[in-house]
PDB file of C-alpha atoms in Angstrom:
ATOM      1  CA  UNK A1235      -2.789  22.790  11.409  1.00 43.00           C
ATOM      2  CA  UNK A1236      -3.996  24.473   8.560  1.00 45.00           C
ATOM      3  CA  UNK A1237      -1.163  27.668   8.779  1.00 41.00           C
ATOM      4  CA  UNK A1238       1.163  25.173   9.303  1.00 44.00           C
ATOM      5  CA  UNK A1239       0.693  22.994   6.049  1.00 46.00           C
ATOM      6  CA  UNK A1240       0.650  25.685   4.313  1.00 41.00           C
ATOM      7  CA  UNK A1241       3.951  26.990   5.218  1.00 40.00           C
ATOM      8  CA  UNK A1242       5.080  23.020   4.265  1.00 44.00           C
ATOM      9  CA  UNK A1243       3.350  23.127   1.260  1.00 44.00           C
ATOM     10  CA  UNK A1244       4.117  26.549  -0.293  1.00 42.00           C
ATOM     11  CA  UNK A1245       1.836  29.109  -1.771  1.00 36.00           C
ATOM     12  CA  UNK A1246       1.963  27.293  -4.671  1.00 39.00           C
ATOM     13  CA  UNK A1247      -0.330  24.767  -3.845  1.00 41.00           C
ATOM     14  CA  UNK A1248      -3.797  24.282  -5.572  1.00 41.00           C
ATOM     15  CA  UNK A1249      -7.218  25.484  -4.724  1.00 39.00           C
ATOM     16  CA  UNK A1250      -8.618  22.770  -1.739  1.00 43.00           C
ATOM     17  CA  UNK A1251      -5.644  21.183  -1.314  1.00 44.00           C
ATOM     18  CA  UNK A1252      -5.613  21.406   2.244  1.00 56.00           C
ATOM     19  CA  UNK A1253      -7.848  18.379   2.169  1.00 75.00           C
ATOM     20  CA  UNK A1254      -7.203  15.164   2.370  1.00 81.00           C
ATOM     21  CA  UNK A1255      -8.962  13.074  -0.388  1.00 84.00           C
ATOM     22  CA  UNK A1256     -10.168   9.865   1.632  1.00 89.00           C
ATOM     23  CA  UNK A1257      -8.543   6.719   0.171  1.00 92.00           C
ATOM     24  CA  UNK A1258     -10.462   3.825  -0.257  1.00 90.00           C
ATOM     25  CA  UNK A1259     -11.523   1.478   2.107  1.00 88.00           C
ATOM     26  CA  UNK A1260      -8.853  -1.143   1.165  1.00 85.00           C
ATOM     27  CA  UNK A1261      -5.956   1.793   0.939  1.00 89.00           C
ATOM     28  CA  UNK A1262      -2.686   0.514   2.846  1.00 90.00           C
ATOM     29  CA  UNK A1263      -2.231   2.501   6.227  1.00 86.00           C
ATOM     30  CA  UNK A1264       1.593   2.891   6.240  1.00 96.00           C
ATOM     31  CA  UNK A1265       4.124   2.182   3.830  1.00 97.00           C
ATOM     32  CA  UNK A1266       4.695  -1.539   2.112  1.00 98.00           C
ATOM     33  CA  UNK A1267       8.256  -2.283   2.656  1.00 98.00           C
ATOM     34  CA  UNK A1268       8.592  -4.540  -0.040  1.00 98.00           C
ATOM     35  CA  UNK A1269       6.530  -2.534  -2.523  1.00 98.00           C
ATOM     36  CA  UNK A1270       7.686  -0.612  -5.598  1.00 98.00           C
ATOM     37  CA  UNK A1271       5.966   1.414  -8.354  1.00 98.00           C
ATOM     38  CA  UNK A1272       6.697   3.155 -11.309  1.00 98.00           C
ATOM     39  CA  UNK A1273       4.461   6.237 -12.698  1.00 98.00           C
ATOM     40  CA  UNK A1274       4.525   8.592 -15.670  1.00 98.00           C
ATOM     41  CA  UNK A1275       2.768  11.195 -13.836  1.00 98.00           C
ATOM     42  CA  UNK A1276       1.996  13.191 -17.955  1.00 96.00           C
ATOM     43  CA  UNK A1277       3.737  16.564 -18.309  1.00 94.00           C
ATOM     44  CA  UNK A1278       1.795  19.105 -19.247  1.00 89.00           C
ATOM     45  CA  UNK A1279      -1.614  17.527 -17.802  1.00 89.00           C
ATOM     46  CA  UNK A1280      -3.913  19.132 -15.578  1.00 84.00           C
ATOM     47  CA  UNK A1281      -3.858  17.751 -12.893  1.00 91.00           C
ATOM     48  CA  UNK A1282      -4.025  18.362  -8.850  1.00 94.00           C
ATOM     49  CA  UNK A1283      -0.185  17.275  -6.891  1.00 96.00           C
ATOM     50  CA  UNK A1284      -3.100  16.707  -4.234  1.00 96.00           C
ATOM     51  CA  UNK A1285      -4.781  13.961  -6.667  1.00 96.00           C
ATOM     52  CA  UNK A1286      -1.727  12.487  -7.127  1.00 97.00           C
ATOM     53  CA  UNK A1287      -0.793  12.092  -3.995  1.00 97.00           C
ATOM     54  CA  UNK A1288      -3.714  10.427  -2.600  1.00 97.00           C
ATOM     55  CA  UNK A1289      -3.509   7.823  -5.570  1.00 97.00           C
ATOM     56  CA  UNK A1290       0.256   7.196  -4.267  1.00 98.00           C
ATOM     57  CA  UNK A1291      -1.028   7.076  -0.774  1.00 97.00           C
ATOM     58  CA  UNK A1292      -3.750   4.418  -1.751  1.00 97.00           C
ATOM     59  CA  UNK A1293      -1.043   2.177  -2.651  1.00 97.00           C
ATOM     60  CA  UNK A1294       1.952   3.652  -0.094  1.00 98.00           C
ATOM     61  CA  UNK A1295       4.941   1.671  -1.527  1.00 98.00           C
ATOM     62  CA  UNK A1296       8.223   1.669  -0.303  1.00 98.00           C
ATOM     63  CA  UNK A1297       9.719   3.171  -3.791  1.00 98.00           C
ATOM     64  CA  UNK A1298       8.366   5.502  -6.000  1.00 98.00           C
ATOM     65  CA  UNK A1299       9.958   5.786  -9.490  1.00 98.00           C
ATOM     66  CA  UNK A1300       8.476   9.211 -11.036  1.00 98.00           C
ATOM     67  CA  UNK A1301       9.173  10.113 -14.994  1.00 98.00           C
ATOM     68  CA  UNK A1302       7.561  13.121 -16.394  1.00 97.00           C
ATOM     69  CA  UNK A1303       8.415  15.229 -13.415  1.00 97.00           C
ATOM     70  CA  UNK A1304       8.612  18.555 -12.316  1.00 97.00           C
ATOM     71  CA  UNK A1305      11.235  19.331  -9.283  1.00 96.00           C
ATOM     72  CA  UNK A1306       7.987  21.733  -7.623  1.00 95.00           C
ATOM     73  CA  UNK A1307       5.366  19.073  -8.741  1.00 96.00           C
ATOM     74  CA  UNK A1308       7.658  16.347  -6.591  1.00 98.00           C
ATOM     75  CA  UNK A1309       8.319  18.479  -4.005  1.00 97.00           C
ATOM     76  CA  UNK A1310       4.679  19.053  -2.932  1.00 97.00           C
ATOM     77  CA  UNK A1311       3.670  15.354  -3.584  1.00 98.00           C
ATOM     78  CA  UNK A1312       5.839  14.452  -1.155  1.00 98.00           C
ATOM     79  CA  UNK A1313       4.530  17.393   1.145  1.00 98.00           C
ATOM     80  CA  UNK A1314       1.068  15.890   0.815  1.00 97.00           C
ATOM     81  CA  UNK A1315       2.307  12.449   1.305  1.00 97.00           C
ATOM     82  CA  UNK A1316       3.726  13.730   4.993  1.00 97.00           C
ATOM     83  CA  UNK A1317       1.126  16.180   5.565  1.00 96.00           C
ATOM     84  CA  UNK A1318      -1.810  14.860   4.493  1.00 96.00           C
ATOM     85  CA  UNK A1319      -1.483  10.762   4.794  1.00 96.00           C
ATOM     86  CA  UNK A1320       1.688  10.825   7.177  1.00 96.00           C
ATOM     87  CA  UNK A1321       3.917   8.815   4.607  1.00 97.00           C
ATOM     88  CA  UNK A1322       7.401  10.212   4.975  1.00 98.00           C
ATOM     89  CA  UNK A1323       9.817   9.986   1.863  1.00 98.00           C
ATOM     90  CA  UNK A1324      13.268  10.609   0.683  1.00 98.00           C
ATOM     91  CA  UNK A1325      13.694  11.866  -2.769  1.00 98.00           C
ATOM     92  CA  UNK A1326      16.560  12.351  -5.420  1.00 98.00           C
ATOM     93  CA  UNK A1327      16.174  13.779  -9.036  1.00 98.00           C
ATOM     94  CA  UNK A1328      16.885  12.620 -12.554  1.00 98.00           C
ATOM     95  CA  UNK A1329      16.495  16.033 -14.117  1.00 95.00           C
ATOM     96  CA  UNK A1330      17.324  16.792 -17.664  1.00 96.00           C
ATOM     97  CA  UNK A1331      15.855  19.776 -18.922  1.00 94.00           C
ATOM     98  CA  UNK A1332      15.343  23.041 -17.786  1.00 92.00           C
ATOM     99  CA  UNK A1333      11.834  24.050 -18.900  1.00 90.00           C
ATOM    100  CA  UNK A1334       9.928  27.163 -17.770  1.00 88.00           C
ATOM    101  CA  UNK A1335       7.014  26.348 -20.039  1.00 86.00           C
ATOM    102  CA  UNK A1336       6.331  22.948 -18.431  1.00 89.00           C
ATOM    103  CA  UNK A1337       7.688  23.091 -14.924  1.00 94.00           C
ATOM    104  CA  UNK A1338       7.368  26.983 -14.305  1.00 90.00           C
ATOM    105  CA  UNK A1339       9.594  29.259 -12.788  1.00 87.00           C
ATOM    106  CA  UNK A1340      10.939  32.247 -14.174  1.00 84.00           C
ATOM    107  CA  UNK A1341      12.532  32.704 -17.285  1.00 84.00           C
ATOM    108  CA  UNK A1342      16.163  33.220 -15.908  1.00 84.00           C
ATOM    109  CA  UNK A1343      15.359  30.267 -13.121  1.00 85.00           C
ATOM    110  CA  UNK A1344      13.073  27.678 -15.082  1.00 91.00           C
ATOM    111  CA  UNK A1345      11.622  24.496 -13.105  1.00 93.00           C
ATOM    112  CA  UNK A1346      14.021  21.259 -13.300  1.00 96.00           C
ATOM    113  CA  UNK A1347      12.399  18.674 -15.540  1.00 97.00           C
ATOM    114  CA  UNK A1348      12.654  14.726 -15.688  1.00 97.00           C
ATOM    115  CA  UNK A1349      13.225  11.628 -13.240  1.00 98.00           C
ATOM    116  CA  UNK A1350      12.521  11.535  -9.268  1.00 98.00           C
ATOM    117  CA  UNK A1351      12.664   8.517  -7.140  1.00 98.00           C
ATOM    118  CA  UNK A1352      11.046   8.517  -3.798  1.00 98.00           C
ATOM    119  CA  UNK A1353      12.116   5.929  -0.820  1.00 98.00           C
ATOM    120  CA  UNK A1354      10.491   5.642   2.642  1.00 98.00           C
ATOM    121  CA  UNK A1355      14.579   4.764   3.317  1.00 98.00           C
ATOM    122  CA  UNK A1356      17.302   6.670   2.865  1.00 98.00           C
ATOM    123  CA  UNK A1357      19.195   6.623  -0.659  1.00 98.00           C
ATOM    124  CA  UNK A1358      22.674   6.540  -1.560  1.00 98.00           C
ATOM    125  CA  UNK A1359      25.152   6.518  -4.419  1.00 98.00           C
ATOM    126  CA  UNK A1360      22.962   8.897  -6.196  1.00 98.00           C
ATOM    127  CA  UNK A1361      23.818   9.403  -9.799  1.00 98.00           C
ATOM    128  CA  UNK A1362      22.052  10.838 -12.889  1.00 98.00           C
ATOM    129  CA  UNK A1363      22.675  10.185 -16.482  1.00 98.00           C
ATOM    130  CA  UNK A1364      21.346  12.131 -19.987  1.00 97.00           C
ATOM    131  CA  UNK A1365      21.647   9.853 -23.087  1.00 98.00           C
ATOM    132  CA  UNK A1366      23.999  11.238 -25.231  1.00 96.00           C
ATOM    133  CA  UNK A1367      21.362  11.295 -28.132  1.00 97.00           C
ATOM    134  CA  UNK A1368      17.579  12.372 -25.860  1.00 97.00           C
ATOM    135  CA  UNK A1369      15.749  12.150 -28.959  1.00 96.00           C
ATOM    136  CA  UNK A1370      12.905  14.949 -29.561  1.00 94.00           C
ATOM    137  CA  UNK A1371      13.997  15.918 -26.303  1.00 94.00           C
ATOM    138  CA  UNK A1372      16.560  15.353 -23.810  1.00 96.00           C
ATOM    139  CA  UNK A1373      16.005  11.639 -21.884  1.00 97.00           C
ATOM    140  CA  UNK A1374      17.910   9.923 -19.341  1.00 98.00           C
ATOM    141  CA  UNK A1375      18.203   7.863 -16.324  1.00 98.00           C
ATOM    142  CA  UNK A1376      18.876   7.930 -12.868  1.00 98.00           C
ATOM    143  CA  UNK A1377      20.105   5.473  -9.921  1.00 98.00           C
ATOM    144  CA  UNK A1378      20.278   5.267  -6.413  1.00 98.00           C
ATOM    145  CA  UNK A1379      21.165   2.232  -3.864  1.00 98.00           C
ATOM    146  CA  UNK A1380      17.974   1.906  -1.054  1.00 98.00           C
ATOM    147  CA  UNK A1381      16.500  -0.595   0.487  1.00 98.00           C
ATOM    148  CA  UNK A1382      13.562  -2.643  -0.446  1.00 98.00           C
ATOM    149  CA  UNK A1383      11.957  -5.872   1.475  1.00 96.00           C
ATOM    150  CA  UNK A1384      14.955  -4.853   4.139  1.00 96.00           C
ATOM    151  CA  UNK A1385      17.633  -5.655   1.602  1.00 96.00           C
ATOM    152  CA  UNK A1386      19.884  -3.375  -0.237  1.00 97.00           C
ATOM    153  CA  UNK A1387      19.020  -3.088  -3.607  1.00 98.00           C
ATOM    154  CA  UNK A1388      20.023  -0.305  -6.831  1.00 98.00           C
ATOM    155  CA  UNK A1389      17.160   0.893  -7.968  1.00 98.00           C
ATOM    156  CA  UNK A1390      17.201   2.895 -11.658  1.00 99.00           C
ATOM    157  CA  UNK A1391      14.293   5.349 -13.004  1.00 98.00           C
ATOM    158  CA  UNK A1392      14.347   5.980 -16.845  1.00 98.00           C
ATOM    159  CA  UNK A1393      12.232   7.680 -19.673  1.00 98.00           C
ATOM    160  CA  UNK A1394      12.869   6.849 -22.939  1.00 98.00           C
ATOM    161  CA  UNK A1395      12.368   8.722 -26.208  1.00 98.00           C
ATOM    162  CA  UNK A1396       9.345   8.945 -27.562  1.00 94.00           C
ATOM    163  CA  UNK A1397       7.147   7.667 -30.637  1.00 90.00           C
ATOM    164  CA  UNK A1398       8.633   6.797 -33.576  1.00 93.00           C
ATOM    165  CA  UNK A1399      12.383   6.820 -32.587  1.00 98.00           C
ATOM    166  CA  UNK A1400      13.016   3.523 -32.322  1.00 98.00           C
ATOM    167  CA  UNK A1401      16.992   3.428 -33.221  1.00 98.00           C
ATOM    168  CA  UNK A1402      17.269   6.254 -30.355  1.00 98.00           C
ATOM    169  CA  UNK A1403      16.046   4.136 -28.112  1.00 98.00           C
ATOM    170  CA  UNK A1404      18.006   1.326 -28.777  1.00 98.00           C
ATOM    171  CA  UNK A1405      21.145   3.316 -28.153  1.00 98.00           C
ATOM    172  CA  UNK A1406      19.371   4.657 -24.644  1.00 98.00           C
ATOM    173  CA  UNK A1407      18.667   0.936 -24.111  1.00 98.00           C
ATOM    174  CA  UNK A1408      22.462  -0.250 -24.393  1.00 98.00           C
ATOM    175  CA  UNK A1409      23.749   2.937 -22.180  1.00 98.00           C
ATOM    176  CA  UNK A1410      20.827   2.067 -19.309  1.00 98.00           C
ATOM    177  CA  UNK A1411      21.921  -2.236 -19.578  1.00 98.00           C
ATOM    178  CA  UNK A1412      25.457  -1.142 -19.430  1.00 98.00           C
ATOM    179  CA  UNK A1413      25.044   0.440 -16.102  1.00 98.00           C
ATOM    180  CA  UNK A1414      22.204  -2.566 -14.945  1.00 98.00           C
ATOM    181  CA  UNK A1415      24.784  -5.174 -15.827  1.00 98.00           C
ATOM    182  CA  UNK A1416      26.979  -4.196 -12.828  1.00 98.00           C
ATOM    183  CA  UNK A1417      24.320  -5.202 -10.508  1.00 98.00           C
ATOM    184  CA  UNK A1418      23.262  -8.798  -9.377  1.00 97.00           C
ATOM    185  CA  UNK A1419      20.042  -7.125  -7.340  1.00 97.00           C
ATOM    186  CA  UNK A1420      18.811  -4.792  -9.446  1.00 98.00           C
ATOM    187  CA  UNK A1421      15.287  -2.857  -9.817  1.00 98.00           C
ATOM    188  CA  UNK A1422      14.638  -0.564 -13.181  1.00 98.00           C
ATOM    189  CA  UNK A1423      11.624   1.479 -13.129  1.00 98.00           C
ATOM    190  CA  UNK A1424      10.186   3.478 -15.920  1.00 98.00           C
ATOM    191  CA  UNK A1425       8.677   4.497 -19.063  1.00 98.00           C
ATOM    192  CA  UNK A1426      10.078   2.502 -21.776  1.00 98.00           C
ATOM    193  CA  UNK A1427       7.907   3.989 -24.583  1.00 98.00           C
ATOM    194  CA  UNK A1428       7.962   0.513 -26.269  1.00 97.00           C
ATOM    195  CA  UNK A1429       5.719  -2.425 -26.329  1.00 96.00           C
ATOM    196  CA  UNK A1430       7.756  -5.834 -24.874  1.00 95.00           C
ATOM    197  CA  UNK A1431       8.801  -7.248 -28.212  1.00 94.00           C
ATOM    198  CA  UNK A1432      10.095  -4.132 -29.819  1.00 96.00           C
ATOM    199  CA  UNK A1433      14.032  -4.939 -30.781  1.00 96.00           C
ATOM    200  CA  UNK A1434      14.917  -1.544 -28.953  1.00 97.00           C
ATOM    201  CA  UNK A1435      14.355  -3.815 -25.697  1.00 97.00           C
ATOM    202  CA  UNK A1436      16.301  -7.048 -26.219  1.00 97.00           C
ATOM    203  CA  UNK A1437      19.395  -5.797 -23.912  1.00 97.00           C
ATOM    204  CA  UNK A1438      16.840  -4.981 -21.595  1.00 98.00           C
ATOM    205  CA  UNK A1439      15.525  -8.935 -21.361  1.00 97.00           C
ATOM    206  CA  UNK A1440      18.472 -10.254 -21.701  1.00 97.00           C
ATOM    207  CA  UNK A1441      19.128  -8.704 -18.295  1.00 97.00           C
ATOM    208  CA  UNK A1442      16.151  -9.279 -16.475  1.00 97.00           C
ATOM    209  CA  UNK A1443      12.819 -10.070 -16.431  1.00 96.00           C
ATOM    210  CA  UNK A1444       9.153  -7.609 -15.766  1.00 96.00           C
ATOM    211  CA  UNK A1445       7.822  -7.775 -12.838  1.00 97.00           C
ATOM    212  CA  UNK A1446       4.871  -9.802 -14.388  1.00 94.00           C
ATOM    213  CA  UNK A1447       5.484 -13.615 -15.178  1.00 91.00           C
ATOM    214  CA  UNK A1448       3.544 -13.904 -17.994  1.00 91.00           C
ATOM    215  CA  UNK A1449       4.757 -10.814 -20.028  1.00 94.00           C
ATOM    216  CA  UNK A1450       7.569 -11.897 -22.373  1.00 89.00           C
ATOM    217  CA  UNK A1451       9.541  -9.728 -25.386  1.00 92.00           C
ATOM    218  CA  UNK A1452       6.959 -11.701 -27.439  1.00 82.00           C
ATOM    219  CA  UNK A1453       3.862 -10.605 -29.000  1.00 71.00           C
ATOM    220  CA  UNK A1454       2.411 -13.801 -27.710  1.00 72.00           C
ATOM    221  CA  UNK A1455       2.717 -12.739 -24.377  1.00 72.00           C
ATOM    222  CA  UNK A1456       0.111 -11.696 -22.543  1.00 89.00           C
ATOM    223  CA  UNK A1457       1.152  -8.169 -20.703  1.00 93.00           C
ATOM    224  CA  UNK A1458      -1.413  -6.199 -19.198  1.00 95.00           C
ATOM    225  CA  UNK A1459      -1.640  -2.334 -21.319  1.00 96.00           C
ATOM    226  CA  UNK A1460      -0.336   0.277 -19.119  1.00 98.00           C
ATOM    227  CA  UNK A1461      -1.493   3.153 -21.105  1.00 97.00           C
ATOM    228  CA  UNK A1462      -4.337   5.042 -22.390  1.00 97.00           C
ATOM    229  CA  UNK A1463      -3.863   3.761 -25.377  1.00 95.00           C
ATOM    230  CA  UNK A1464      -3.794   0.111 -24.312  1.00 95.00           C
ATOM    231  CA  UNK A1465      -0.196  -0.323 -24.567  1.00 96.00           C
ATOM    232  CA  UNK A1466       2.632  -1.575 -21.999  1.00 96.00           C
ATOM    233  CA  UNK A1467       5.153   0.975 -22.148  1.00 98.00           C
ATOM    234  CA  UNK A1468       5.527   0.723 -18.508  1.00 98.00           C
ATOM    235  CA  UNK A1469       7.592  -1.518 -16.614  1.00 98.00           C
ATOM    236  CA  UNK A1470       9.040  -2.837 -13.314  1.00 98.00           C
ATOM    237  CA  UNK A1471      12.216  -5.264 -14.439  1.00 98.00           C
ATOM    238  CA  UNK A1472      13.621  -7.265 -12.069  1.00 98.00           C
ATOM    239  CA  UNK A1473      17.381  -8.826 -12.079  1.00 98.00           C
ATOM    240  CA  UNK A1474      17.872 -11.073  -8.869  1.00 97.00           C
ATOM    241  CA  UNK A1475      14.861 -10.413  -7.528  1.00 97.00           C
ATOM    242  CA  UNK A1476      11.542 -12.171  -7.111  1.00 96.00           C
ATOM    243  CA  UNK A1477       8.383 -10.645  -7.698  1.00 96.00           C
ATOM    244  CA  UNK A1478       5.220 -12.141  -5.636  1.00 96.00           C
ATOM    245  CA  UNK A1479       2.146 -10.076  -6.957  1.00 96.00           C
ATOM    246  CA  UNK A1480       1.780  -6.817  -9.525  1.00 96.00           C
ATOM    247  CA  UNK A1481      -1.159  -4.323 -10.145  1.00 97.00           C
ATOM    248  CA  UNK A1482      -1.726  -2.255 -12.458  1.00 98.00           C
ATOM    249  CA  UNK A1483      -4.003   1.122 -11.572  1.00 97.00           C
ATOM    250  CA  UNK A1484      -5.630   3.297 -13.959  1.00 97.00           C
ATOM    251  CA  UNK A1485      -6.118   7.004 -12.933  1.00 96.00           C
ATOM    252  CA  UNK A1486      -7.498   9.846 -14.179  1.00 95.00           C
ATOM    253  CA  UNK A1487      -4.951  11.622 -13.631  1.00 96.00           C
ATOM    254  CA  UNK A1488      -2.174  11.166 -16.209  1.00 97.00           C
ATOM    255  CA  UNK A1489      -2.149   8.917 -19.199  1.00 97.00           C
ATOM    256  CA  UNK A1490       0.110   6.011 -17.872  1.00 98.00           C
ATOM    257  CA  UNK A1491      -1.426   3.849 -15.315  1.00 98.00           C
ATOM    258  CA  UNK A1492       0.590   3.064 -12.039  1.00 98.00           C
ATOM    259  CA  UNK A1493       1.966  -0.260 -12.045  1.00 98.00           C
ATOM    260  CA  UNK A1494       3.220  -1.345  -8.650  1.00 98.00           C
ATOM    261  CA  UNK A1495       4.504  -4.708  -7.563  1.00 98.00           C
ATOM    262  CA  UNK A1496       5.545  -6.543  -4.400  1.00 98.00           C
ATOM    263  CA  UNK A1497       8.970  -7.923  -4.489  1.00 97.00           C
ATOM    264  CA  UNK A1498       9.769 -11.564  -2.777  1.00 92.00           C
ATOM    265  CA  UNK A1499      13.313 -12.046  -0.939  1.00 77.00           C
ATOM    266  CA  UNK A1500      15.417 -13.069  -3.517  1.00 62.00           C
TER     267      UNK A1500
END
């Protein structure tokens, strides 16, 4: 057994991760069907793809929107998930940046940096998008059609630029609603680097609504941090689609929480 996760995970796996962390005592067994989550897993951050994967397994949703991502990081996160916990996932990428000094590599081959989405179903009408104007560094989306809750559904993963870049966000904003718009049954996942009443979200709202009923593009609104640094910048937004319950998990292992939610039938 040993030999042969090895050979699944590649010799590029870290020190005692041929163990499986033991999840809690509460931890789901087998995947949620009508379960999704987003999660900036933090890129450059030490931290074990073994880790991570056990805090994914805890929860085992049916969707798994990634931002901060390394192709190899992915790759053996979803090797654990199979190996180790015997959760079985699809995956497509949102990469935007080639980046030897945070995904690895070689020089003249660097690691693929950006978006993944992982679904316990298959995924189709894959498509990736960079924003004409990243920022600090090059952002953009990605979107694939799964199912969730045994209905079809798009699902989109985004990252949006960072600090104080407000105006560029905005613009990434109006290219990500553009593409939501088309959709009645729509899911966006991802790291919006923006607090729920920052302007740079309206078209956003105006679409669809978070995944948690009492968080409104208001400062009066009471939305849960999803950060470190106590601040949502992390969100599930629903359009056609009706949320029944949301957590929201710290971990020591990046500095966005995981925010997962289970989605009602309509």
């Amino acid at each position: 057994m040993t030999v042969a996760l090895m050979v699944l995970v590649g010799p590029s796996a870290p020190s005692g991760a041929l163990s499986a962390r033991p999840l809690p005592d509460d931890a789901v067994r087998d995947v949620v069907p009508n379960r999704v989550m987003t999660w900036n897993i933090c890129n450059p951050c030490e931290a074990s793809n073994v880790d991570r994967a056990a805090e994914i397994a805890t929860f085992a949703p049916q969707v798994i929107g990634l931002q901060e991502a390394c192709v190899g990081d992915v790759e053996r996160i979803r090797n654990y998930l199979e190996g180790l916990y015997g959760l079985v996932y699809q995956v497509e990428y949102g990469t935007v940046l080639q980046s030897w000094g945070r995904c690895g590599g070689v020089p003249w081959s660097p690691g693929a940096f950006g978006q993944a989405v992982l679904s316990a179903a298959p995924m189709t009408d894959h498509v990736s998008v960079e924003y004409p104007d990243g920022g600090s560094e090059d952002r953009g989306y990605m979107a694939v059609t799964t199912t969730v809750g045994g209905r079809s559904v798009r699902v989109f993963n985004t990252h949006l630029a960072q600090r104080r870049q407000e105006a560029v966000r905005a613009d990434q904003t109006a290219v990500l609603a553009a593409d939501v718009a088309r959709y009645d049954r729509a899911i966006v996942l991802g790291d919006f680097n923006a607090v729920p009443y920052a302007p740079e979200l309206s078209e956003m709202w105006a679409l669809a609504a978070d995944t948690d009923p009492q968080c409104r593009p208001s400062s009066a609104g009471t939305c849960t941090p999803t950060t470190d640094w106590h601040s949502k910048f992390d969100y599930v937004f629903l359009r056609g689609i009706t949320p029944l319950r949301h957590h929201v998990h710290p971990t020591p292992y990046s500095d966005h929480h995981m925010l997962h939610t289970d989605l009602g039938p309509a």
